[in-house]
């Protein structure tokens, strides 16, 4: 086998090559690939070298700024051009349209200019990436066995995405067929160069869109900092309304005596308004064009309005708390600009004026109910010690194939236990409706409200082992087994409303209806939703409050107790007194009840169902709650621990504003951050590699001249295909005169003395 030689360029008048062993040691030391250039570099070369690196490193500055803006979710304001947050959008002003037009024009101009900024960042990075590919090529060419021919122009080709599919990029590291087998480590290093080039190709082509995503702000809904202000303690639902200041115009003494007619001035018209809305909407729904669409009515509290909230979990109806609405109303008026001298810390005034739209958010309690109404008869069973059982016929399970009040399917009789001792007065209440209809002989219609902690059911064929049927059949019912009756288990499909049940029993005016009742049952649950109100009169003309983040009631959830006296407060009537027959709701109920009792599927029955729905909504909305203040030094860790208590949550207040802002909420923004972050890594890598290879690599013209001066020494003999030609390697070194020279890589081809000219 012929010996393998390295050929070097001899810097003399005539060019000749000879084996490196025949060169004197003193000359050989100047001809090695790493020999330093003896001539002094021109000052312009040094200046260009450092300016190039400084320019590359400066690219990180705007990128770091963009990353900070997006990661910190920086809010600009109502306009993209909002210097010093001075772009008041004030949608309530007289010139709101003119102001909005001006802001829109500014937004258009600024976003257009920012697109040029994004393009400039892309071009800037392309310069950095080109320099990095070139520097990596020079680094490989000055070390080891040199750089394959296929990689010498990679810095000019890498920007084209088609270069990723160029076979030369992936085959050049392999030794060609006439060469000596290559060490795996050297091949791996060249493949690292190829992969780095491919990565830079991808980054360079993605940098434009990535920069644009980060440079251009977007219109977003942004939450202001959430202020912890109260912690829930307990609801007032389990006790009768009490305390001065609970209702406008009511003293503590009046509430203690259950004289709730004091609420008539404020809440009497409110319930009558709901009545009128219900009747009007129901009548519209039965017109040829109404197609059964009943629209829910609204009620007002302070400056806000609300309605009952029927969620996707349709068997639970949620009602906002009037107490929360009163607290929120003042914030709402401030946002509308009614109080110029009032600036709550929860809602900074600047945030309101510097946004296109503001939605106030306040967490608080809400009560919800499940219930249904039925038609039947009532039976009372008196037991010993003042205990008694009230039973109603006509009960149907939720899965029964019925309409609203249809008496079909398998009927059950439902019995509730009442009279639980001295406190029983808190579990039952009632009043009367004055009847002014001259055609009805019954002067008053009684309404009874009860709360029972337990209930049971039986049908004609089965009482599920409770013994209730036997008890009802006895002449002396005092011997009935109270514990057995209400402890007997029921089928799962019948147990959804047998614990902590509320009952509203309506007498039916007319002859022979002494025991006839339209009766309704309900169970009450508690949730802690977020109250939201849009402050813009253009998008929320009625000042309507919505409930968000309502909890889903699980089947095993235990309902809460509710004192019947809250219903008296909702009706604005004293205990055991008579409500004036001139009130709208009294007149409508007097009309509806006989018709509903006769036909549970009639239009009157539907009207009655909605009317009872609003009575329940009025009652639950008036229930108060008690809180205590969050300590001023309460930190984030303590708040997280406190939030684990789902029965005593911390209430937070904040606003959601519609503004121009930066952020990483979308996937494209996250991809943009990943791309520019990798770009910053490339900038740093380019700086480090530049320091490693020195200043000499800067002149591309000098490299081209060295290539033209190089004499072909048969290193391409026998190679015809591009893939093979590209595998030939050359080292780049500096001769004693300081000029760059090309030398075929070691052990690339076979040489003998006969090859030497």
Short mmCIF file of C-alpha atoms in Angstrom, two decimals, residues 217-504:
data_model
loop_
_atom_site.label_atom_id
_atom_site.label_comp_id
_atom_site.label_asym_id
_atom_site.label_seq_id
_atom_site.Cartn_x
_atom_site.Cartn_y
_atom_site.Cartn_z
CA UNK A 217 -49.73 43.39 20.86
CA UNK A 218 -53.26 42.04 20.71
CA UNK A 219 -56.63 43.05 22.09
CA UNK A 220 -57.09 40.91 25.19
CA UNK A 221 -59.30 40.54 28.22
CA UNK A 222 -56.89 41.05 31.10
CA UNK A 223 -57.63 40.61 34.80
CA UNK A 224 -56.42 43.28 37.18
CA UNK A 225 -54.74 42.04 40.40
CA UNK A 226 -57.19 40.12 42.57
CA UNK A 227 -57.70 41.80 45.91
CA UNK A 228 -58.58 39.57 48.86
CA UNK A 229 -61.06 41.51 50.96
CA UNK A 230 -63.42 39.10 52.80
CA UNK A 231 -63.64 35.53 54.00
CA UNK A 232 -67.01 33.81 54.10
CA UNK A 233 -68.18 32.85 57.57
CA UNK A 234 -71.79 31.64 57.58
CA UNK A 235 -75.08 32.11 55.75
CA UNK A 236 -78.12 33.61 57.40
CA UNK A 237 -80.50 31.21 55.67
CA UNK A 238 -80.90 28.88 58.66
CA UNK A 239 -82.31 31.63 60.91
CA UNK A 240 -85.09 34.11 60.44
CA UNK A 241 -84.11 37.55 59.10
CA UNK A 242 -82.82 39.72 61.91
CA UNK A 243 -80.72 42.76 62.68
CA UNK A 244 -81.07 46.41 61.83
CA UNK A 245 -79.92 47.45 58.37
CA UNK A 246 -80.68 44.11 56.77
CA UNK A 247 -83.57 45.53 54.73
CA UNK A 248 -84.17 49.23 53.98
CA UNK A 249 -86.86 50.60 56.29
CA UNK A 250 -86.88 47.64 58.68
CA UNK A 251 -85.79 47.82 62.31
CA UNK A 252 -84.37 44.94 64.33
CA UNK A 253 -87.49 44.89 66.50
CA UNK A 254 -89.77 44.48 63.50
CA UNK A 255 -87.73 41.61 62.14
CA UNK A 256 -87.64 39.86 65.52
CA UNK A 257 -91.47 39.95 65.58
CA UNK A 258 -91.56 38.62 62.00
CA UNK A 259 -93.26 41.81 60.82
CA UNK A 260 -91.86 41.79 57.32
CA UNK A 261 -94.35 44.22 55.82
CA UNK A 262 -91.60 46.80 56.39
CA UNK A 263 -89.95 45.49 53.21
CA UNK A 264 -93.00 46.41 51.10
CA UNK A 265 -91.69 49.84 50.13
CA UNK A 266 -88.58 48.40 48.47
CA UNK A 267 -89.28 44.77 47.66
CA UNK A 268 -93.06 44.73 47.25
CA UNK A 269 -92.88 46.44 43.83
CA UNK A 270 -89.92 44.19 42.98
CA UNK A 271 -92.00 41.01 43.35
CA UNK A 272 -94.94 42.60 41.57
CA UNK A 273 -92.62 43.58 38.73
CA UNK A 274 -91.47 39.98 38.39
CA UNK A 275 -95.12 38.95 38.35
CA UNK A 276 -95.99 41.35 35.55
CA UNK A 277 -92.95 40.29 33.51
CA UNK A 278 -93.83 36.63 33.97
CA UNK A 279 -97.43 37.09 32.83
CA UNK A 280 -96.43 39.26 29.87
CA UNK A 281 -93.74 36.85 28.67
CA UNK A 282 -95.97 33.80 29.08
CA UNK A 283 -98.73 35.42 27.05
CA UNK A 284 -96.23 36.32 24.33
CA UNK A 285 -94.95 32.75 24.31
CA UNK A 286 -98.45 31.47 23.48
CA UNK A 287 -98.88 33.74 20.45
CA UNK A 288 -98.42 32.19 16.96
CA UNK A 289 -94.93 33.67 16.68
CA UNK A 290 -93.88 33.09 20.29
CA UNK A 291 -93.40 29.33 19.90
CA UNK A 292 -93.24 28.77 23.67
CA UNK A 293 -90.23 31.00 24.29
CA UNK A 294 -90.62 32.44 27.79
CA UNK A 295 -88.07 35.14 28.64
CA UNK A 296 -86.97 35.33 32.25
CA UNK A 297 -87.75 38.56 34.05
CA UNK A 298 -85.25 40.75 35.89
CA UNK A 299 -85.20 42.39 39.30
CA UNK A 300 -83.28 45.42 40.51
CA UNK A 301 -81.01 45.87 43.51
CA UNK A 302 -79.43 49.32 43.87
CA UNK A 303 -78.02 50.24 40.42
CA UNK A 304 -77.87 46.66 39.11
CA UNK A 305 -80.34 44.14 37.75
CA UNK A 306 -80.28 40.35 37.90
CA UNK A 307 -82.32 37.33 37.00
CA UNK A 308 -82.41 33.73 38.10
CA UNK A 309 -79.64 31.74 36.48
CA UNK A 310 -80.54 28.42 34.89
CA UNK A 311 -77.28 26.65 34.03
CA UNK A 312 -76.40 23.66 31.87
CA UNK A 313 -77.13 21.59 34.95
CA UNK A 314 -80.76 22.55 34.36
CA UNK A 315 -82.21 21.04 37.54
CA UNK A 316 -80.47 23.72 39.65
CA UNK A 317 -81.55 27.36 39.47
CA UNK A 318 -79.12 29.85 40.97
CA UNK A 319 -80.04 33.26 42.37
CA UNK A 320 -77.65 36.17 42.99
CA UNK A 321 -77.37 37.61 46.50
CA UNK A 322 -78.77 41.11 46.92
CA UNK A 323 -76.15 41.74 49.58
CA UNK A 324 -73.36 41.14 47.07
CA UNK A 325 -75.17 43.26 44.49
CA UNK A 326 -75.37 46.18 46.91
CA UNK A 327 -71.63 45.98 47.48
CA UNK A 328 -71.00 45.75 43.76
CA UNK A 329 -73.36 48.57 42.83
CA UNK A 330 -71.12 51.30 44.23
CA UNK A 331 -68.16 49.94 42.25
CA UNK A 332 -70.32 49.88 39.14
CA UNK A 333 -71.38 53.50 39.52
CA UNK A 334 -67.75 54.49 39.99
CA UNK A 335 -66.83 52.73 36.76
CA UNK A 336 -69.62 54.62 35.01
CA UNK A 337 -68.15 57.88 36.32
CA UNK A 338 -70.87 58.78 38.83
CA UNK A 339 -68.49 59.38 41.75
CA UNK A 340 -65.45 61.40 40.74
CA UNK A 341 -64.14 61.57 44.31
CA UNK A 342 -64.34 57.83 45.03
CA UNK A 343 -61.50 55.54 44.04
CA UNK A 344 -61.62 52.07 45.63
CA UNK A 345 -58.26 50.28 45.78
CA UNK A 346 -59.85 47.21 44.19
CA UNK A 347 -60.54 49.07 40.95
CA UNK A 348 -57.90 51.70 40.06
CA UNK A 349 -59.53 54.52 38.09
CA UNK A 350 -56.70 54.52 35.58
CA UNK A 351 -57.48 50.94 34.61
CA UNK A 352 -61.09 51.91 33.86
CA UNK A 353 -60.26 54.91 31.69
CA UNK A 354 -57.36 53.19 29.98
CA UNK A 355 -59.44 50.29 28.64
CA UNK A 356 -61.91 49.81 25.82
CA UNK A 357 -64.30 47.91 28.06
CA UNK A 358 -64.43 46.98 31.75
CA UNK A 359 -66.16 44.07 33.46
CA UNK A 360 -66.27 44.19 37.24
CA UNK A 361 -65.79 40.85 39.00
CA UNK A 362 -66.61 40.04 42.62
CA UNK A 363 -66.71 36.64 44.25
CA UNK A 364 -69.55 35.94 46.66
CA UNK A 365 -72.17 33.42 47.77
CA UNK A 366 -75.22 32.41 45.79
CA UNK A 367 -78.11 30.11 46.67
CA UNK A 368 -79.64 27.69 44.21
CA UNK A 369 -82.65 25.44 44.36
CA UNK A 370 -84.15 22.33 42.85
CA UNK A 371 -87.89 21.97 42.99
CA UNK A 372 -91.21 21.13 41.39
CA UNK A 373 -94.90 21.78 41.97
CA UNK A 374 -97.69 19.20 42.18
CA UNK A 375 -101.45 18.96 42.56
CA UNK A 376 -102.96 16.87 45.37
CA UNK A 377 -104.60 16.72 48.77
CA UNK A 378 -103.14 17.26 52.20
CA UNK A 379 -103.41 15.07 55.31
CA UNK A 380 -102.05 15.88 58.78
CA UNK A 381 -101.14 13.19 61.33
CA UNK A 382 -100.68 14.39 64.92
CA UNK A 383 -98.27 12.40 67.07
CA UNK A 384 -97.27 12.72 70.71
CA UNK A 385 -95.02 15.48 72.11
CA UNK A 386 -96.25 18.01 69.58
CA UNK A 387 -94.82 16.15 66.61
CA UNK A 388 -96.87 15.80 63.48
CA UNK A 389 -96.62 14.55 59.91
CA UNK A 390 -97.97 16.33 56.87
CA UNK A 391 -98.59 14.25 53.73
CA UNK A 392 -99.35 15.45 50.18
CA UNK A 393 -100.61 13.31 47.34
CA UNK A 394 -99.68 13.72 43.69
CA UNK A 395 -95.87 13.55 43.99
CA UNK A 396 -94.01 12.32 40.90
CA UNK A 397 -90.31 11.40 40.56
CA UNK A 398 -88.07 13.50 38.33
CA UNK A 399 -87.85 10.79 35.68
CA UNK A 400 -91.61 10.49 35.34
CA UNK A 401 -92.84 11.17 31.76
CA UNK A 402 -94.83 14.23 32.69
CA UNK A 403 -95.20 17.86 31.86
CA UNK A 404 -95.19 20.65 34.42
CA UNK A 405 -98.13 19.65 36.58
CA UNK A 406 -99.57 16.66 34.78
CA UNK A 407 -101.16 14.03 37.01
CA UNK A 408 -100.07 10.94 35.14
CA UNK A 409 -97.49 8.23 35.73
CA UNK A 410 -96.90 6.47 39.05
CA UNK A 411 -98.03 8.79 41.80
CA UNK A 412 -96.65 8.79 45.32
CA UNK A 413 -97.71 10.38 48.55
CA UNK A 414 -94.93 12.37 50.16
CA UNK A 415 -94.84 12.89 53.93
CA UNK A 416 -92.76 15.38 55.88
CA UNK A 417 -91.99 15.32 59.58
CA UNK A 418 -92.70 18.55 61.44
CA UNK A 419 -92.98 19.70 65.04
CA UNK A 420 -89.46 19.11 66.30
CA UNK A 421 -89.81 20.77 69.70
CA UNK A 422 -89.77 24.35 71.02
CA UNK A 423 -87.94 25.69 67.97
CA UNK A 424 -90.61 24.39 65.64
CA UNK A 425 -91.93 27.90 65.13
CA UNK A 426 -88.80 28.49 63.05
CA UNK A 427 -89.75 25.62 60.74
CA UNK A 428 -93.24 26.74 59.75
CA UNK A 429 -94.78 30.00 58.73
CA UNK A 430 -97.70 31.28 56.74
CA UNK A 431 -100.02 34.12 55.71
CA UNK A 432 -103.17 34.76 53.69
CA UNK A 433 -104.05 36.33 50.37
CA UNK A 434 -107.01 38.68 50.34
CA UNK A 435 -109.52 37.62 47.71
CA UNK A 436 -111.33 40.54 46.06
CA UNK A 437 -113.03 38.48 43.36
CA UNK A 438 -116.82 38.80 43.97
CA UNK A 439 -117.41 35.47 42.25
CA UNK A 440 -115.39 33.60 44.90
CA UNK A 441 -117.00 33.05 48.29
CA UNK A 442 -113.71 32.27 50.04
CA UNK A 443 -112.46 35.54 51.47
CA UNK A 444 -108.86 34.47 52.05
CA UNK A 445 -106.46 31.96 50.52
CA UNK A 446 -103.92 30.49 52.90
CA UNK A 447 -100.27 29.91 52.02
CA UNK A 448 -98.20 27.73 54.34
CA UNK A 449 -94.41 27.53 54.28
CA UNK A 450 -92.63 24.66 56.04
CA UNK A 451 -89.17 23.21 56.47
CA UNK A 452 -88.70 19.48 57.11
CA UNK A 453 -85.39 17.81 57.82
CA UNK A 454 -86.71 14.43 56.65
CA UNK A 455 -89.32 13.14 54.22
CA UNK A 456 -90.57 9.75 53.06
CA UNK A 457 -92.74 8.38 50.28
CA UNK A 458 -95.22 5.64 49.64
CA UNK A 459 -97.41 4.49 46.78
CA UNK A 460 -100.62 2.48 46.71
CA UNK A 461 -98.62 -0.71 46.63
CA UNK A 462 -95.47 -0.06 48.68
CA UNK A 463 -94.28 2.09 51.59
CA UNK A 464 -90.69 0.72 51.42
CA UNK A 465 -90.85 -0.68 54.97
CA UNK A 466 -91.44 2.68 56.66
CA UNK A 467 -94.83 1.76 58.13
CA UNK A 468 -96.31 5.12 57.13
CA UNK A 469 -99.37 3.54 55.51
CA UNK A 470 -100.15 1.63 58.68
CA UNK A 471 -99.72 4.81 60.68
CA UNK A 472 -102.18 6.74 58.51
CA UNK A 473 -104.73 3.95 58.77
CA UNK A 474 -104.75 3.90 62.57
CA UNK A 475 -107.47 5.66 64.49
CA UNK A 476 -104.97 6.57 67.21
CA UNK A 477 -101.95 7.79 65.33
CA UNK A 478 -100.05 8.79 68.47
CA UNK A 479 -98.57 5.29 68.60
CA UNK A 480 -96.88 5.61 65.18
CA UNK A 481 -93.17 4.77 65.14
CA UNK A 482 -91.69 8.15 64.25
CA UNK A 483 -88.07 6.94 63.98
CA UNK A 484 -88.94 3.96 61.80
CA UNK A 485 -91.03 6.00 59.38
CA UNK A 486 -88.29 8.47 58.46
CA UNK A 487 -85.30 6.15 58.80
CA UNK A 488 -86.47 3.54 56.25
CA UNK A 489 -84.28 3.61 53.10
CA UNK A 490 -85.86 4.60 49.78
CA UNK A 491 -84.88 3.70 46.20
CA UNK A 492 -82.18 5.98 44.80
CA UNK A 493 -84.51 7.51 42.23
CA UNK A 494 -86.79 8.75 45.01
CA UNK A 495 -84.26 10.17 47.47
CA UNK A 496 -83.21 13.41 45.74
CA UNK A 497 -85.56 15.61 47.81
CA UNK A 498 -85.97 13.78 51.12
CA UNK A 499 -83.44 15.71 53.26
CA UNK A 500 -83.83 19.36 54.30
CA UNK A 501 -86.87 20.00 52.17
CA UNK A 502 -88.84 23.23 51.92
CA UNK A 503 -92.58 23.12 51.20
CA UNK A 504 -94.89 25.89 50.00
#
